[in-house]
Coordinates of C-alpha atoms and ligand atoms in Angstrom, one line a residue:
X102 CA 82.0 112.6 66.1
X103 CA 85.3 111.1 67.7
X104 CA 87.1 108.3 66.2
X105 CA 89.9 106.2 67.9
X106 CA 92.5 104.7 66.4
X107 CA 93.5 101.5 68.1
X108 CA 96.2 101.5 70.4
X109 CA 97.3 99.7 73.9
X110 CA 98.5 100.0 77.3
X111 CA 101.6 98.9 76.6
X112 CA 104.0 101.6 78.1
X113 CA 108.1 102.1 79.0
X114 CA 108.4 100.3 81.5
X115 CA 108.5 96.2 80.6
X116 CA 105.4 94.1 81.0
X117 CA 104.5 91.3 83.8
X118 CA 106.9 88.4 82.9
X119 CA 108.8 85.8 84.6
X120 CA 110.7 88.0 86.7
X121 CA 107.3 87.6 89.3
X122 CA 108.4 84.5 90.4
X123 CA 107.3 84.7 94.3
X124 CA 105.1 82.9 96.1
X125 CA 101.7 84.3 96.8
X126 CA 101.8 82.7 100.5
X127 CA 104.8 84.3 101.3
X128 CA 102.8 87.4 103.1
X129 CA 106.3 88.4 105.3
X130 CA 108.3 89.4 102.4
X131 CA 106.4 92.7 101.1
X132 CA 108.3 93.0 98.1
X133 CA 107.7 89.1 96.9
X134 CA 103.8 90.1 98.3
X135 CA 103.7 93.2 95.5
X136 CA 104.8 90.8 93.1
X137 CA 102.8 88.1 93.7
X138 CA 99.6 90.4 93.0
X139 CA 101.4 90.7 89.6
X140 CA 101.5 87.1 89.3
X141 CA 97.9 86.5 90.4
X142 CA 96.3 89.2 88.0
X143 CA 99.0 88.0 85.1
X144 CA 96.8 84.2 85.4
X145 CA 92.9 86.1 85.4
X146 CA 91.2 86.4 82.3
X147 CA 90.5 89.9 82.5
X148 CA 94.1 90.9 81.9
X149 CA 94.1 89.2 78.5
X150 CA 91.3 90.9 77.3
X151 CA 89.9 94.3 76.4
X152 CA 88.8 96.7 78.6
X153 CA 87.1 100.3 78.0
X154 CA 86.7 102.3 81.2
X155 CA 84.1 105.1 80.5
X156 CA 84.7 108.1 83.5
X157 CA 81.2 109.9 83.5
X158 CA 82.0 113.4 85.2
X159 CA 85.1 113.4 84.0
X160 CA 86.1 117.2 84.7
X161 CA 84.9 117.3 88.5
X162 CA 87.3 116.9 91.2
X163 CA 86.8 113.5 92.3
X164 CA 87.8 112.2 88.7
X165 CA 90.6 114.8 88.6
X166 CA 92.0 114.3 92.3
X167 CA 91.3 110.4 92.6
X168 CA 89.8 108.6 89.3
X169 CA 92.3 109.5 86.7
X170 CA 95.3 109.7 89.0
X171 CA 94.3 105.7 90.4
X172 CA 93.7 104.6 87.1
X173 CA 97.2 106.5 86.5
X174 CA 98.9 104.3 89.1
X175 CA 97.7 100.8 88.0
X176 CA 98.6 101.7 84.6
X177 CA 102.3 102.2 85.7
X178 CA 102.1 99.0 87.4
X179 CA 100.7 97.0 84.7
X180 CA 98.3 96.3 86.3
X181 CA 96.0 97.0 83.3
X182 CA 95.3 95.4 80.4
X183 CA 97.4 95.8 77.7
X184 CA 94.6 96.5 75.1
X185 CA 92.9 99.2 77.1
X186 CA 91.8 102.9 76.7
X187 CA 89.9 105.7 78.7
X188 CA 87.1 107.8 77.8
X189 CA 86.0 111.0 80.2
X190 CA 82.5 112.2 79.6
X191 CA 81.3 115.3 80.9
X192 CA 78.7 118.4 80.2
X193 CA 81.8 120.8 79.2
X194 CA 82.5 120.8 75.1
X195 CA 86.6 120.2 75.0
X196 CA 88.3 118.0 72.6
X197 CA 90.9 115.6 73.6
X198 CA 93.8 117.5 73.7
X199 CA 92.0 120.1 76.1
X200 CA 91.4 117.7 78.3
X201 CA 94.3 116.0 78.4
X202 CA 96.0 119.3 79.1
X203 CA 93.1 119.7 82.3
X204 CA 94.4 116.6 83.5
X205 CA 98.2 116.9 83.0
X206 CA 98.4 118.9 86.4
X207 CA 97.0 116.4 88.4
X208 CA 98.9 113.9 87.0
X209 CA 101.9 115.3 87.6
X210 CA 101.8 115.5 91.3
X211 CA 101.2 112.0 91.6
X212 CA 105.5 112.0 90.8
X213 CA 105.3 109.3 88.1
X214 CA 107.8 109.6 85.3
X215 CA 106.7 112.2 82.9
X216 CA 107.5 109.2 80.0
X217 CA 104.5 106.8 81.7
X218 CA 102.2 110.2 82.3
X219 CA 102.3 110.7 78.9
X220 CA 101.8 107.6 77.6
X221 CA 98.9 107.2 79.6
X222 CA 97.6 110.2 78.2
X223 CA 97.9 109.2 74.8
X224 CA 94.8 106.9 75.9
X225 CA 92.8 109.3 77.3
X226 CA 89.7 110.2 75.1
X227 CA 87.0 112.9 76.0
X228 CA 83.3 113.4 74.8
X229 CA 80.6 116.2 76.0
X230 CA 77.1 115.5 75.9
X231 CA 74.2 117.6 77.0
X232 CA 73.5 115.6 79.8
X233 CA 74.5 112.8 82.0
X234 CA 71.3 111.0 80.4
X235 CA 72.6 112.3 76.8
X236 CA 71.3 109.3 74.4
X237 CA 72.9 110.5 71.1
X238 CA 76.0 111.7 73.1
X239 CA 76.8 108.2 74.4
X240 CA 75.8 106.6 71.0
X241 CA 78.3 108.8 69.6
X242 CA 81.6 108.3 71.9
X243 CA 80.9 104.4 72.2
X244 CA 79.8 103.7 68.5
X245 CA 82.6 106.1 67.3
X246 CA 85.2 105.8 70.3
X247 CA 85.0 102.0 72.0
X248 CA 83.7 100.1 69.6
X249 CA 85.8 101.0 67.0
X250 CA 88.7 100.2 69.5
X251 CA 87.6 97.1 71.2
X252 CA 87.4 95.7 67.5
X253 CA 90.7 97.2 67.1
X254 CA 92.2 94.5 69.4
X255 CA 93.0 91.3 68.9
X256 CA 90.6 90.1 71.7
X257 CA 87.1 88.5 71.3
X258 CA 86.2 89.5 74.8
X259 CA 85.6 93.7 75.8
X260 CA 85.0 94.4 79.2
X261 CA 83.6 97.6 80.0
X262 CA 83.7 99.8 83.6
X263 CA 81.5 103.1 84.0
X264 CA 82.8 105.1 86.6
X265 CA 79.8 107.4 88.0
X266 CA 82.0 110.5 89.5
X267 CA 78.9 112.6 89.3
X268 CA 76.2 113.5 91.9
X269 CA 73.4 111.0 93.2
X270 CA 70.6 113.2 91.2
X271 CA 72.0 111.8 87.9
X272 CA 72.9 108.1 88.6
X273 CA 69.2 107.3 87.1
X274 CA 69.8 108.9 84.0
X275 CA 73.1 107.7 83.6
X276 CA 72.1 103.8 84.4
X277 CA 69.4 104.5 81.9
X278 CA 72.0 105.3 79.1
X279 CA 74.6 102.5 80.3
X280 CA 72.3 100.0 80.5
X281 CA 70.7 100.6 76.7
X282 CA 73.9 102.0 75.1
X283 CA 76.6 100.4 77.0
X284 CA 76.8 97.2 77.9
X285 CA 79.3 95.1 76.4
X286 CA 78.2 91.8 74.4
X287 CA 81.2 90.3 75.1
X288 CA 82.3 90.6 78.3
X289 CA 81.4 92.1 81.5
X290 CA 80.5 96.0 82.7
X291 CA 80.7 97.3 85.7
X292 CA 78.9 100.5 87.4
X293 CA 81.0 102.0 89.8
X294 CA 79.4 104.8 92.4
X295 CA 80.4 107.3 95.0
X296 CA 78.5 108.1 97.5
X297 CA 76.4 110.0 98.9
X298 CA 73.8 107.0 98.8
X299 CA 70.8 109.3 99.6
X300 CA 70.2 111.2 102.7
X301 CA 68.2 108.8 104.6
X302 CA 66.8 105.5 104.6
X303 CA 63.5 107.0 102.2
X304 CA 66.2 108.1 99.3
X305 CA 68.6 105.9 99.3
X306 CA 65.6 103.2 98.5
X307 CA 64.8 105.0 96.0
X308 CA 68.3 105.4 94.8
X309 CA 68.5 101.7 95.0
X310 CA 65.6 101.7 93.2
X311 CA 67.0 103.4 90.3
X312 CA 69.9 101.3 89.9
X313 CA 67.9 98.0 90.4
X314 CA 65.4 98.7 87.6
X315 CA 68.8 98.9 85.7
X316 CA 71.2 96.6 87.0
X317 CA 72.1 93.9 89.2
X318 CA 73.8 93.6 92.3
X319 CA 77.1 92.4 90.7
X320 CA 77.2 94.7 88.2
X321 CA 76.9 97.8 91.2
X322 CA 80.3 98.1 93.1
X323 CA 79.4 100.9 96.0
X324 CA 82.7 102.5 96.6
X325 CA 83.7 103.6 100.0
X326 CA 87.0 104.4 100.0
X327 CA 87.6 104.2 103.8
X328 CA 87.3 100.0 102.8
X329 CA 90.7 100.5 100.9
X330 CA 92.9 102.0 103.4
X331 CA 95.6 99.7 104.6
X332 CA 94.4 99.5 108.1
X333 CA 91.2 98.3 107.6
X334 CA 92.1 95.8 104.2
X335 CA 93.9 94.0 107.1
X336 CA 91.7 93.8 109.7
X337 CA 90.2 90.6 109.0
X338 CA 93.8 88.9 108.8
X339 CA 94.9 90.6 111.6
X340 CA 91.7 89.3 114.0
X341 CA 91.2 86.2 112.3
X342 CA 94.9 84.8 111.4
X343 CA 96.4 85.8 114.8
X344 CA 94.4 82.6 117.2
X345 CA 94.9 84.5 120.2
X346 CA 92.8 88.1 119.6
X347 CA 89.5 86.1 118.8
X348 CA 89.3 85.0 122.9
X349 CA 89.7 88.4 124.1
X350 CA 87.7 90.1 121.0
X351 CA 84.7 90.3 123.3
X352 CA 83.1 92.6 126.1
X353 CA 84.9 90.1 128.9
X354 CA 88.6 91.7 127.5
X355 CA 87.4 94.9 125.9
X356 CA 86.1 98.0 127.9
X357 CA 85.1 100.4 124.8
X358 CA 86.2 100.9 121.0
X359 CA 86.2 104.5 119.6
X360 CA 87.2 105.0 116.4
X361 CA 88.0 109.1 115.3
X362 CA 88.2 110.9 112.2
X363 CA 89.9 114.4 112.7
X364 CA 90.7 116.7 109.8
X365 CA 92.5 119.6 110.1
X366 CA 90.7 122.3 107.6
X367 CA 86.9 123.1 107.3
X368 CA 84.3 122.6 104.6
X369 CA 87.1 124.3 102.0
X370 CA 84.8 125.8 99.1
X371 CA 82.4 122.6 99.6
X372 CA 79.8 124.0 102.2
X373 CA 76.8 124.0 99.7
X374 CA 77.3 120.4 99.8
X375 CA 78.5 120.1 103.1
X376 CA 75.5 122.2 104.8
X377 CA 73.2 119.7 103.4
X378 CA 74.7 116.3 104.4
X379 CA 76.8 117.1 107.4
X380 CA 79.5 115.4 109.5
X381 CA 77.2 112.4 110.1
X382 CA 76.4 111.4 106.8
X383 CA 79.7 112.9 105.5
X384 CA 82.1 110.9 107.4
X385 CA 79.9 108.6 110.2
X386 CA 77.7 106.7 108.5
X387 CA 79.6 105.4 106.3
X388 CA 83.3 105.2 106.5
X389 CA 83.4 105.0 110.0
X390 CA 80.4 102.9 110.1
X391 CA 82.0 100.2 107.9
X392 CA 85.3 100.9 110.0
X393 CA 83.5 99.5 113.1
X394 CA 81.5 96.6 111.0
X395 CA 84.7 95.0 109.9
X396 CA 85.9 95.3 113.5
X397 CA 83.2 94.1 115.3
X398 CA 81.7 91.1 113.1
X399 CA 82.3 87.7 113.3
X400 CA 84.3 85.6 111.5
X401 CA 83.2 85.1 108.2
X402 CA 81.8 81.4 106.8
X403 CA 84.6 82.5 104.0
X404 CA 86.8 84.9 102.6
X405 CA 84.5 85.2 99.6
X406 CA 82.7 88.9 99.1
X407 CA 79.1 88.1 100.4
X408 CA 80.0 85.9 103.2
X409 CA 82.5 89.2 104.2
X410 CA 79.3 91.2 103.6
X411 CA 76.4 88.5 105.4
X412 CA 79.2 89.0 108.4
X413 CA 78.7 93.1 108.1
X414 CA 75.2 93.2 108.1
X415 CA 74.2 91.0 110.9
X416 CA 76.3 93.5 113.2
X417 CA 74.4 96.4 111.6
X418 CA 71.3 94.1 112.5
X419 CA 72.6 94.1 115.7
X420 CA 73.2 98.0 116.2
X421 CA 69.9 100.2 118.1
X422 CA 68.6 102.6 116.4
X423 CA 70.6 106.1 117.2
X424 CA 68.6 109.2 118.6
X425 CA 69.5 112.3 120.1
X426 CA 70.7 111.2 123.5
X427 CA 73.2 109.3 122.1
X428 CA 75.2 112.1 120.6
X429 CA 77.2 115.0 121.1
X430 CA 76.9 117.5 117.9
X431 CA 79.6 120.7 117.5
X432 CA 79.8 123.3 114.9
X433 CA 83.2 125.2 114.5
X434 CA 83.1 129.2 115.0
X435 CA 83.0 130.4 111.5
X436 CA 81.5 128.0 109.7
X437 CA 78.4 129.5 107.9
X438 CA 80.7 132.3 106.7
X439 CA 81.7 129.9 104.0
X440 CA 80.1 131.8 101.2
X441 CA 79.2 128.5 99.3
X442 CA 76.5 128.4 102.9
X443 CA 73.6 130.0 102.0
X444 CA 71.8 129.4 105.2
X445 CA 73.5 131.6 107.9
X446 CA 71.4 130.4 110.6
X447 CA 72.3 126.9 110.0
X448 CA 72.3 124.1 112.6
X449 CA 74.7 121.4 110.4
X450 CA 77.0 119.8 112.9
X451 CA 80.7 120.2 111.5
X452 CA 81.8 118.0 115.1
X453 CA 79.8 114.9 116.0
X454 CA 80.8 112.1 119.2
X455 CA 78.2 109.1 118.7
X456 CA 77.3 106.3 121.1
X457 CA 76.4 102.8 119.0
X458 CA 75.5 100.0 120.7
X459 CA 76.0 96.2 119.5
X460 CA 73.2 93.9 121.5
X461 CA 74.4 91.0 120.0
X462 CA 76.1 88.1 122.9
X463 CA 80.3 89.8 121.8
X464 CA 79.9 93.3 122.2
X465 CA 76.4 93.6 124.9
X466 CA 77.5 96.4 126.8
X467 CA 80.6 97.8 124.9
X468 CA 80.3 101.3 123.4
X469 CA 81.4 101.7 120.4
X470 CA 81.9 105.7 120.2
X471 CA 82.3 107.0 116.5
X472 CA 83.6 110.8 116.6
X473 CA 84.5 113.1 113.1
X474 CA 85.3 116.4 113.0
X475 CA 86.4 118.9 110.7
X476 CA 88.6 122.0 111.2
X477 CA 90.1 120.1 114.1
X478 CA 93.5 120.2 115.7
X479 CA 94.9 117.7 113.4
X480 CA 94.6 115.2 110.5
X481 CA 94.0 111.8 112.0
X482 CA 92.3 108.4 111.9
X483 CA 92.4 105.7 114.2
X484 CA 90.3 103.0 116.0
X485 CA 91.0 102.9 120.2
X486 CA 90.1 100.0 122.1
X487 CA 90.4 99.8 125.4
X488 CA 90.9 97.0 127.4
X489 CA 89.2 96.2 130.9
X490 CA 91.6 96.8 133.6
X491 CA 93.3 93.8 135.4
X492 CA 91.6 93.1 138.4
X493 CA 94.0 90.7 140.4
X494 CA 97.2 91.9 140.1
X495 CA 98.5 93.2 143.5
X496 CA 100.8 96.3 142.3
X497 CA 98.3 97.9 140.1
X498 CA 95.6 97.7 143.1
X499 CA 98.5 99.7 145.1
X500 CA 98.9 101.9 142.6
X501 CA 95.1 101.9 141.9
X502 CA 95.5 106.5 142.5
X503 CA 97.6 107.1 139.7
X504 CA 96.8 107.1 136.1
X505 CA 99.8 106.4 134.6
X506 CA 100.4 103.4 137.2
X507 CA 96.9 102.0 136.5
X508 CA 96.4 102.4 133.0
X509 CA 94.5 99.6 131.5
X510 CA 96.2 98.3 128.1
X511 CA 95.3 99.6 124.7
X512 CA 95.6 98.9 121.1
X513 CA 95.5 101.6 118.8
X514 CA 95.3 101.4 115.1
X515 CA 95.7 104.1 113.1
X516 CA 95.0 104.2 109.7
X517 CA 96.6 107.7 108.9
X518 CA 98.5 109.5 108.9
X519 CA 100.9 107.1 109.9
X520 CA 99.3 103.8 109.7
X521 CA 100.5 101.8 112.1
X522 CA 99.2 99.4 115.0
X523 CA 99.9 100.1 118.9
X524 CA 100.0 98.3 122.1
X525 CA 100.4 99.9 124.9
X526 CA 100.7 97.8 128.3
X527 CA 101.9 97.5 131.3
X528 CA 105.3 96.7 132.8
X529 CA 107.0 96.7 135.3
X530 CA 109.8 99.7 136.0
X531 CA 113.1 98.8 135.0
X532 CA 115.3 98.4 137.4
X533 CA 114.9 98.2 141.6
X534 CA 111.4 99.6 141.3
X535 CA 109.0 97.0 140.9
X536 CA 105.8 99.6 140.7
X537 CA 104.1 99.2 136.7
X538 CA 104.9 101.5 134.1
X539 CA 103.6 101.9 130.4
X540 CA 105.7 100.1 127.6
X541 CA 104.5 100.3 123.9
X542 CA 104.5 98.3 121.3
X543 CA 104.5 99.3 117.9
X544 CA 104.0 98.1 114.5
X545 CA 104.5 100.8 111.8
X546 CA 104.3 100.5 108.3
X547 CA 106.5 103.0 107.1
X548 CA 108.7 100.7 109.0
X549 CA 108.5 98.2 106.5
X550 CA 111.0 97.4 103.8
X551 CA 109.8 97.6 100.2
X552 CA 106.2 98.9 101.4
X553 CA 103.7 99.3 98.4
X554 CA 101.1 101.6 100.0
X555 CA 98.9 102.4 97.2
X556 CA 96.4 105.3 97.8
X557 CA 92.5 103.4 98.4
X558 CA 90.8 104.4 95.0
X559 CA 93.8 102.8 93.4
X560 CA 93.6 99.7 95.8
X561 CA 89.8 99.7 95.0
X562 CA 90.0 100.3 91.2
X563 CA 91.6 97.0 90.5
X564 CA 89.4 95.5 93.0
X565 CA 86.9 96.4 90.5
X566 CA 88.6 95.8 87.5
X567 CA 89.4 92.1 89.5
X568 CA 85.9 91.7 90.2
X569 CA 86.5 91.6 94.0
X570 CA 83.1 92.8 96.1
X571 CA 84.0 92.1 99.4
X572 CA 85.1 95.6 99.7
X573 CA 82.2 97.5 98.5
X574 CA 79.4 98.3 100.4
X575 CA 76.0 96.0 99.6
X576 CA 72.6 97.3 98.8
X577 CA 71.4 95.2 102.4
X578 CA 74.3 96.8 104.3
X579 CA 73.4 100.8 102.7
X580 CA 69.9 99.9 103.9
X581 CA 70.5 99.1 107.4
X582 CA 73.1 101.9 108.0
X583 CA 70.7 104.4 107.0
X584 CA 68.3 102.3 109.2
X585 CA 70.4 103.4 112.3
X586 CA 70.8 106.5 111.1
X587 CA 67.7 108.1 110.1
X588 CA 65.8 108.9 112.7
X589 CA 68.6 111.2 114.5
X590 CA 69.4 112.3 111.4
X591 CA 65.7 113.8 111.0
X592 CA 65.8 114.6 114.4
X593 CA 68.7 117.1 113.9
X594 CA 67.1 118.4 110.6
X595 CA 63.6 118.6 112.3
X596 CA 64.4 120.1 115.6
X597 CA 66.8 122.3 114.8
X598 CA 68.7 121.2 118.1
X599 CA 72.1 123.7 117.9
X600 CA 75.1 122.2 117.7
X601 CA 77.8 123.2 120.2
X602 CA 80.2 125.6 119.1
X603 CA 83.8 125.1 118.7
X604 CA 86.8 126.8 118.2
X605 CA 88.5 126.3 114.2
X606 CA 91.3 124.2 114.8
X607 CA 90.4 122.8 118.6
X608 CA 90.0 119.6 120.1
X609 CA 86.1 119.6 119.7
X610 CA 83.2 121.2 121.6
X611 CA 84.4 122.2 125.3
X612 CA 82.3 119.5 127.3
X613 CA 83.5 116.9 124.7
X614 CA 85.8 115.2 127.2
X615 CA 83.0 114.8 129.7
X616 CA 80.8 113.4 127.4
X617 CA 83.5 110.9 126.5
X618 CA 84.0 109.9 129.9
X619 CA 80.5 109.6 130.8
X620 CA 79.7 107.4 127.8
X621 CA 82.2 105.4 128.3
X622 CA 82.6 105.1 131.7
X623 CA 85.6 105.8 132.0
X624 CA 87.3 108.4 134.6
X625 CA 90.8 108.1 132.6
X626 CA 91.1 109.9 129.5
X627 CA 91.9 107.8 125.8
X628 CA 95.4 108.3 125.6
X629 CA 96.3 107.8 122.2
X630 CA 99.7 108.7 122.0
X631 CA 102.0 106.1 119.9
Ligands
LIG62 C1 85.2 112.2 102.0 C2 84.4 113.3 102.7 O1 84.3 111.0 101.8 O2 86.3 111.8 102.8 C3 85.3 114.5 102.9 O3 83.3 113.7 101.8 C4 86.6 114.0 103.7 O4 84.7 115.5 103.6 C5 87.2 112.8 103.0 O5 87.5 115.1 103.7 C6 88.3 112.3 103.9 O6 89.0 111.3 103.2 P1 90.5 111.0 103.6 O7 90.8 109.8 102.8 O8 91.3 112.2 103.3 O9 90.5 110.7 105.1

């Protein structure tokens, strides 16, 4: 049994107040922008009342490395509710001190103030159960932990959020017990997920299944955390607010898009999971799936969430089917000596280039390349687009022989490490010379005074917390994605087709290059130096 005494959020550091006096339009001024999210949330009904957050899976990694620590960083920024408290559920027996002392670590490297980490512990609660599905266990910790609290409060109204950081196997049985334990009678409660969403089109319906027989679609927020970098949160007011990108956001002006994922470090102690999803349904189709989505839709009847999402899916509607001959698949040298790999002869590609193509009347024509790799030469992410070179201008037709002279403009935006947006064009040499050179423009963040860059989870926490869905992935747009995906996915798995090998810490499979060029049709390498 665990009892809670009643308690709140309320921490050193002062609460919203008047001080937050900016105005929300004032999107130049980052600082008055920071504090006009303070000003928004301080007027929603949600921040006046109760809320419980229940983290289910509470001692894996993902709640240790990015739950807790999110939840961490909106509770330094009160940014939650002042009646509030946290309850980690998990298989392991520990009481509450034990697993606040598991947590403190974590906590720590975030840098906040030891004061606010501490207080924020103080409303961190833990309960074990048998199993994710645990009836009696999640009777116990919410009719003896947030019931006793929510009543606590002064509030009428208890919202609750379940945050599923556990594997896809147990999301039934954990719906099962949320839905007839957990639900609050006073407010709202909200299932958050992680993927993976299945491993092809067959399980995630039946995945979707699951959580249908137990909940709506507004009570389901998908999270993919690639949504909540910086980069992509703006792309739709960078396209949309800027009139003069939406003329040239089309196969006339653009050549080919190809958006990368590089890390630098290899399946690190996670190949049992890694060997049976690989890089495409690791990293591809998903993040940098929805990466391309966002770039490639139209605009949007609204900025509300479904017309965001309507706009998403009728580009995936849009996209043919993948197969084989649209891909280029690597596996770095090594990689089934991770001892966590239990099949040595394995043919998981670690490196993948893909060719999509959008047949709708914007993009006929225009590959869209997505590439991810692990144990690569380097940690970055970044979407390329090329422009079509300029056909009339007499000095670059004289210098048509040179690559540097004929360049055709690009953009680059990178969403780390450095997030920052690049164009690089042409112009002419300074001075006598009037041959073209490359100039570059750049936007950086870092660059910017007063920047709040708050890590994704934390950026999609409060989205949650907010009731914002525009960022999280719809059951319609999961079911098309896997659409794309799943028959090249069983065609790797059922051919065993081998992967070309890499070197640990190179640029990708040798003839990667030539494949690039090929499928893009393009002699000139990307260059996508900043
Ligand atoms: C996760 C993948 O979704 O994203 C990992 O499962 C990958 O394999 C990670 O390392 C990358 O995320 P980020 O934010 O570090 O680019």
């Amino acid at each position: 049994m665990t009892t809670v005494n009643g308690g709140s959020y309320m921490h050193v550091t002062s609460r919203l107040s008047s001080q937050f006096s900016s105005n929300e339009d004032d999107v130049l001024d980052v600082s008055s922008a920071t504090n006009s999210i303070h000003e928004a949330i301080s007027q929603e009904s949600w921040y006046q009342q109760t809320l419980s957050v229940v983290v289910v899976g509470a001692s894996g990694d993902l709640a240790k490395k990015k739950t807790y620590p999110s939840l961490l960083k909106l509770f330094e920024e009160n940014l939650l509710p002042a009646d509030g408290i946290i309850y980690g559920y998990a298989r392991s027996r520990k009481s509450h001190e034990e697993f606040r002392r598991h947590l403190l670590p974590h906590l720590k490297k975030t840098g906040t103030n030891e004061i606010i980490v501490k207080d924020f512990l103080s409303k961190c609660y833990y309960h074990s159960g048998k199993t994710y599905g645990d009836k009696s266990a999640y009777a116990d910790m919410i009719g003896d932990g947030l019931v006793p609290f929510e009543e606590s409060t002064k509030n009428t109204v208890s919202n609750r959020l379940f945050y599923l950081a556990v594997p896809p196997d147990v999301f039934g049985e954990s719906g099962v017990v949320i839905k007839t334990h957990g639900m609050s009678t006073t407010g709202w409660t909200r299932v958050v997920i992680e993927k993976p969403f299945g491993q092809d089109l067959e399980s995630c319906d039946a995945l979707l299944q699951t959580l249908s027989e137990n909940f709506e679609e507004h009570h389901l927020y998908r999270i993919d955390h690639y949504l909540g970098k910086e980069i992509v949160q703006n792309m739709l007011m960078f396209r949309f607010s800027n009139s003069f990108w939406e003329p040239i956001w089309n196969s006339d002006t653009i050549e080919s898009v190809v958006i990368t994922f590089k890390e630098p470090f290899g399946t690190d102690g996670r190949g049992g999971y890694f060997d049976k999803y690989g890089i495409i349904r690791d990293i591809l189709q998903n993040h940098l799936l929805q990466v391309a989505t966002l770039f490639a839709m139209e605009p949007p009847k609204n900025e509300d969430a479904d017309a965001i999402r309507d706009a998403k899916v009728e580009v995936l509607k849009s996209m043919e089917i993948l197969s084989l001959q649209d891909c280029l698949l690597g596996q770095y040298d090594g990689y089934s000596d991770d001892p966590t790999i239990t099949n040595k002869d394995t043919n998981c590609p670690t490196y993948a280039a893909i060719r999509c193509k959008i047949n709708n009347p914007r993009w006929k024509g225009v590959p869209f390349i997505l590439q991810a790799g692990k144990a690569m030469d380097e940690k970055v992410c970044d979407i390329q687009v090329r422009f079509k070179p300029a056909k009339s201008f007499p000095s670059m037709r004289r210098s048509s022989k040179n690559f540097l002279e004929n360049a055709p403009a690009e953009m680059v935006m990178r969403l780390q490490p450095d997030p920052c947006i690049s164009l690089n064009l042409n112009i002419k040499s300074p001075g006598f010379s009037t041959m073209p050179t490359r100039g570059n423009m750049v936007m950086r963040y870092e660059d910017m005074p007063n920047l709040s860059n708050p890590d994704a989870y934390t950026r999609l926490l409060l989205d949650v917390i907010r009731g914002k869905q525009g960022s999280f992935v719809r059951d319609d747009e999961l079911r098309f994605s896997w659409q794309i995906f799943t028959p090249l996915l069983h065609a790797i798995d059922d051919t065993k087709v081998r992967p070309l090998p890499y070197r640990f810490g190179s640029s990708g499979p040798a003839n990667r290059e030539a494949w690039m060029a090929e499928t893009t049709k393009s002699v000139l390498p990307l260059q996508a130096s900043l």
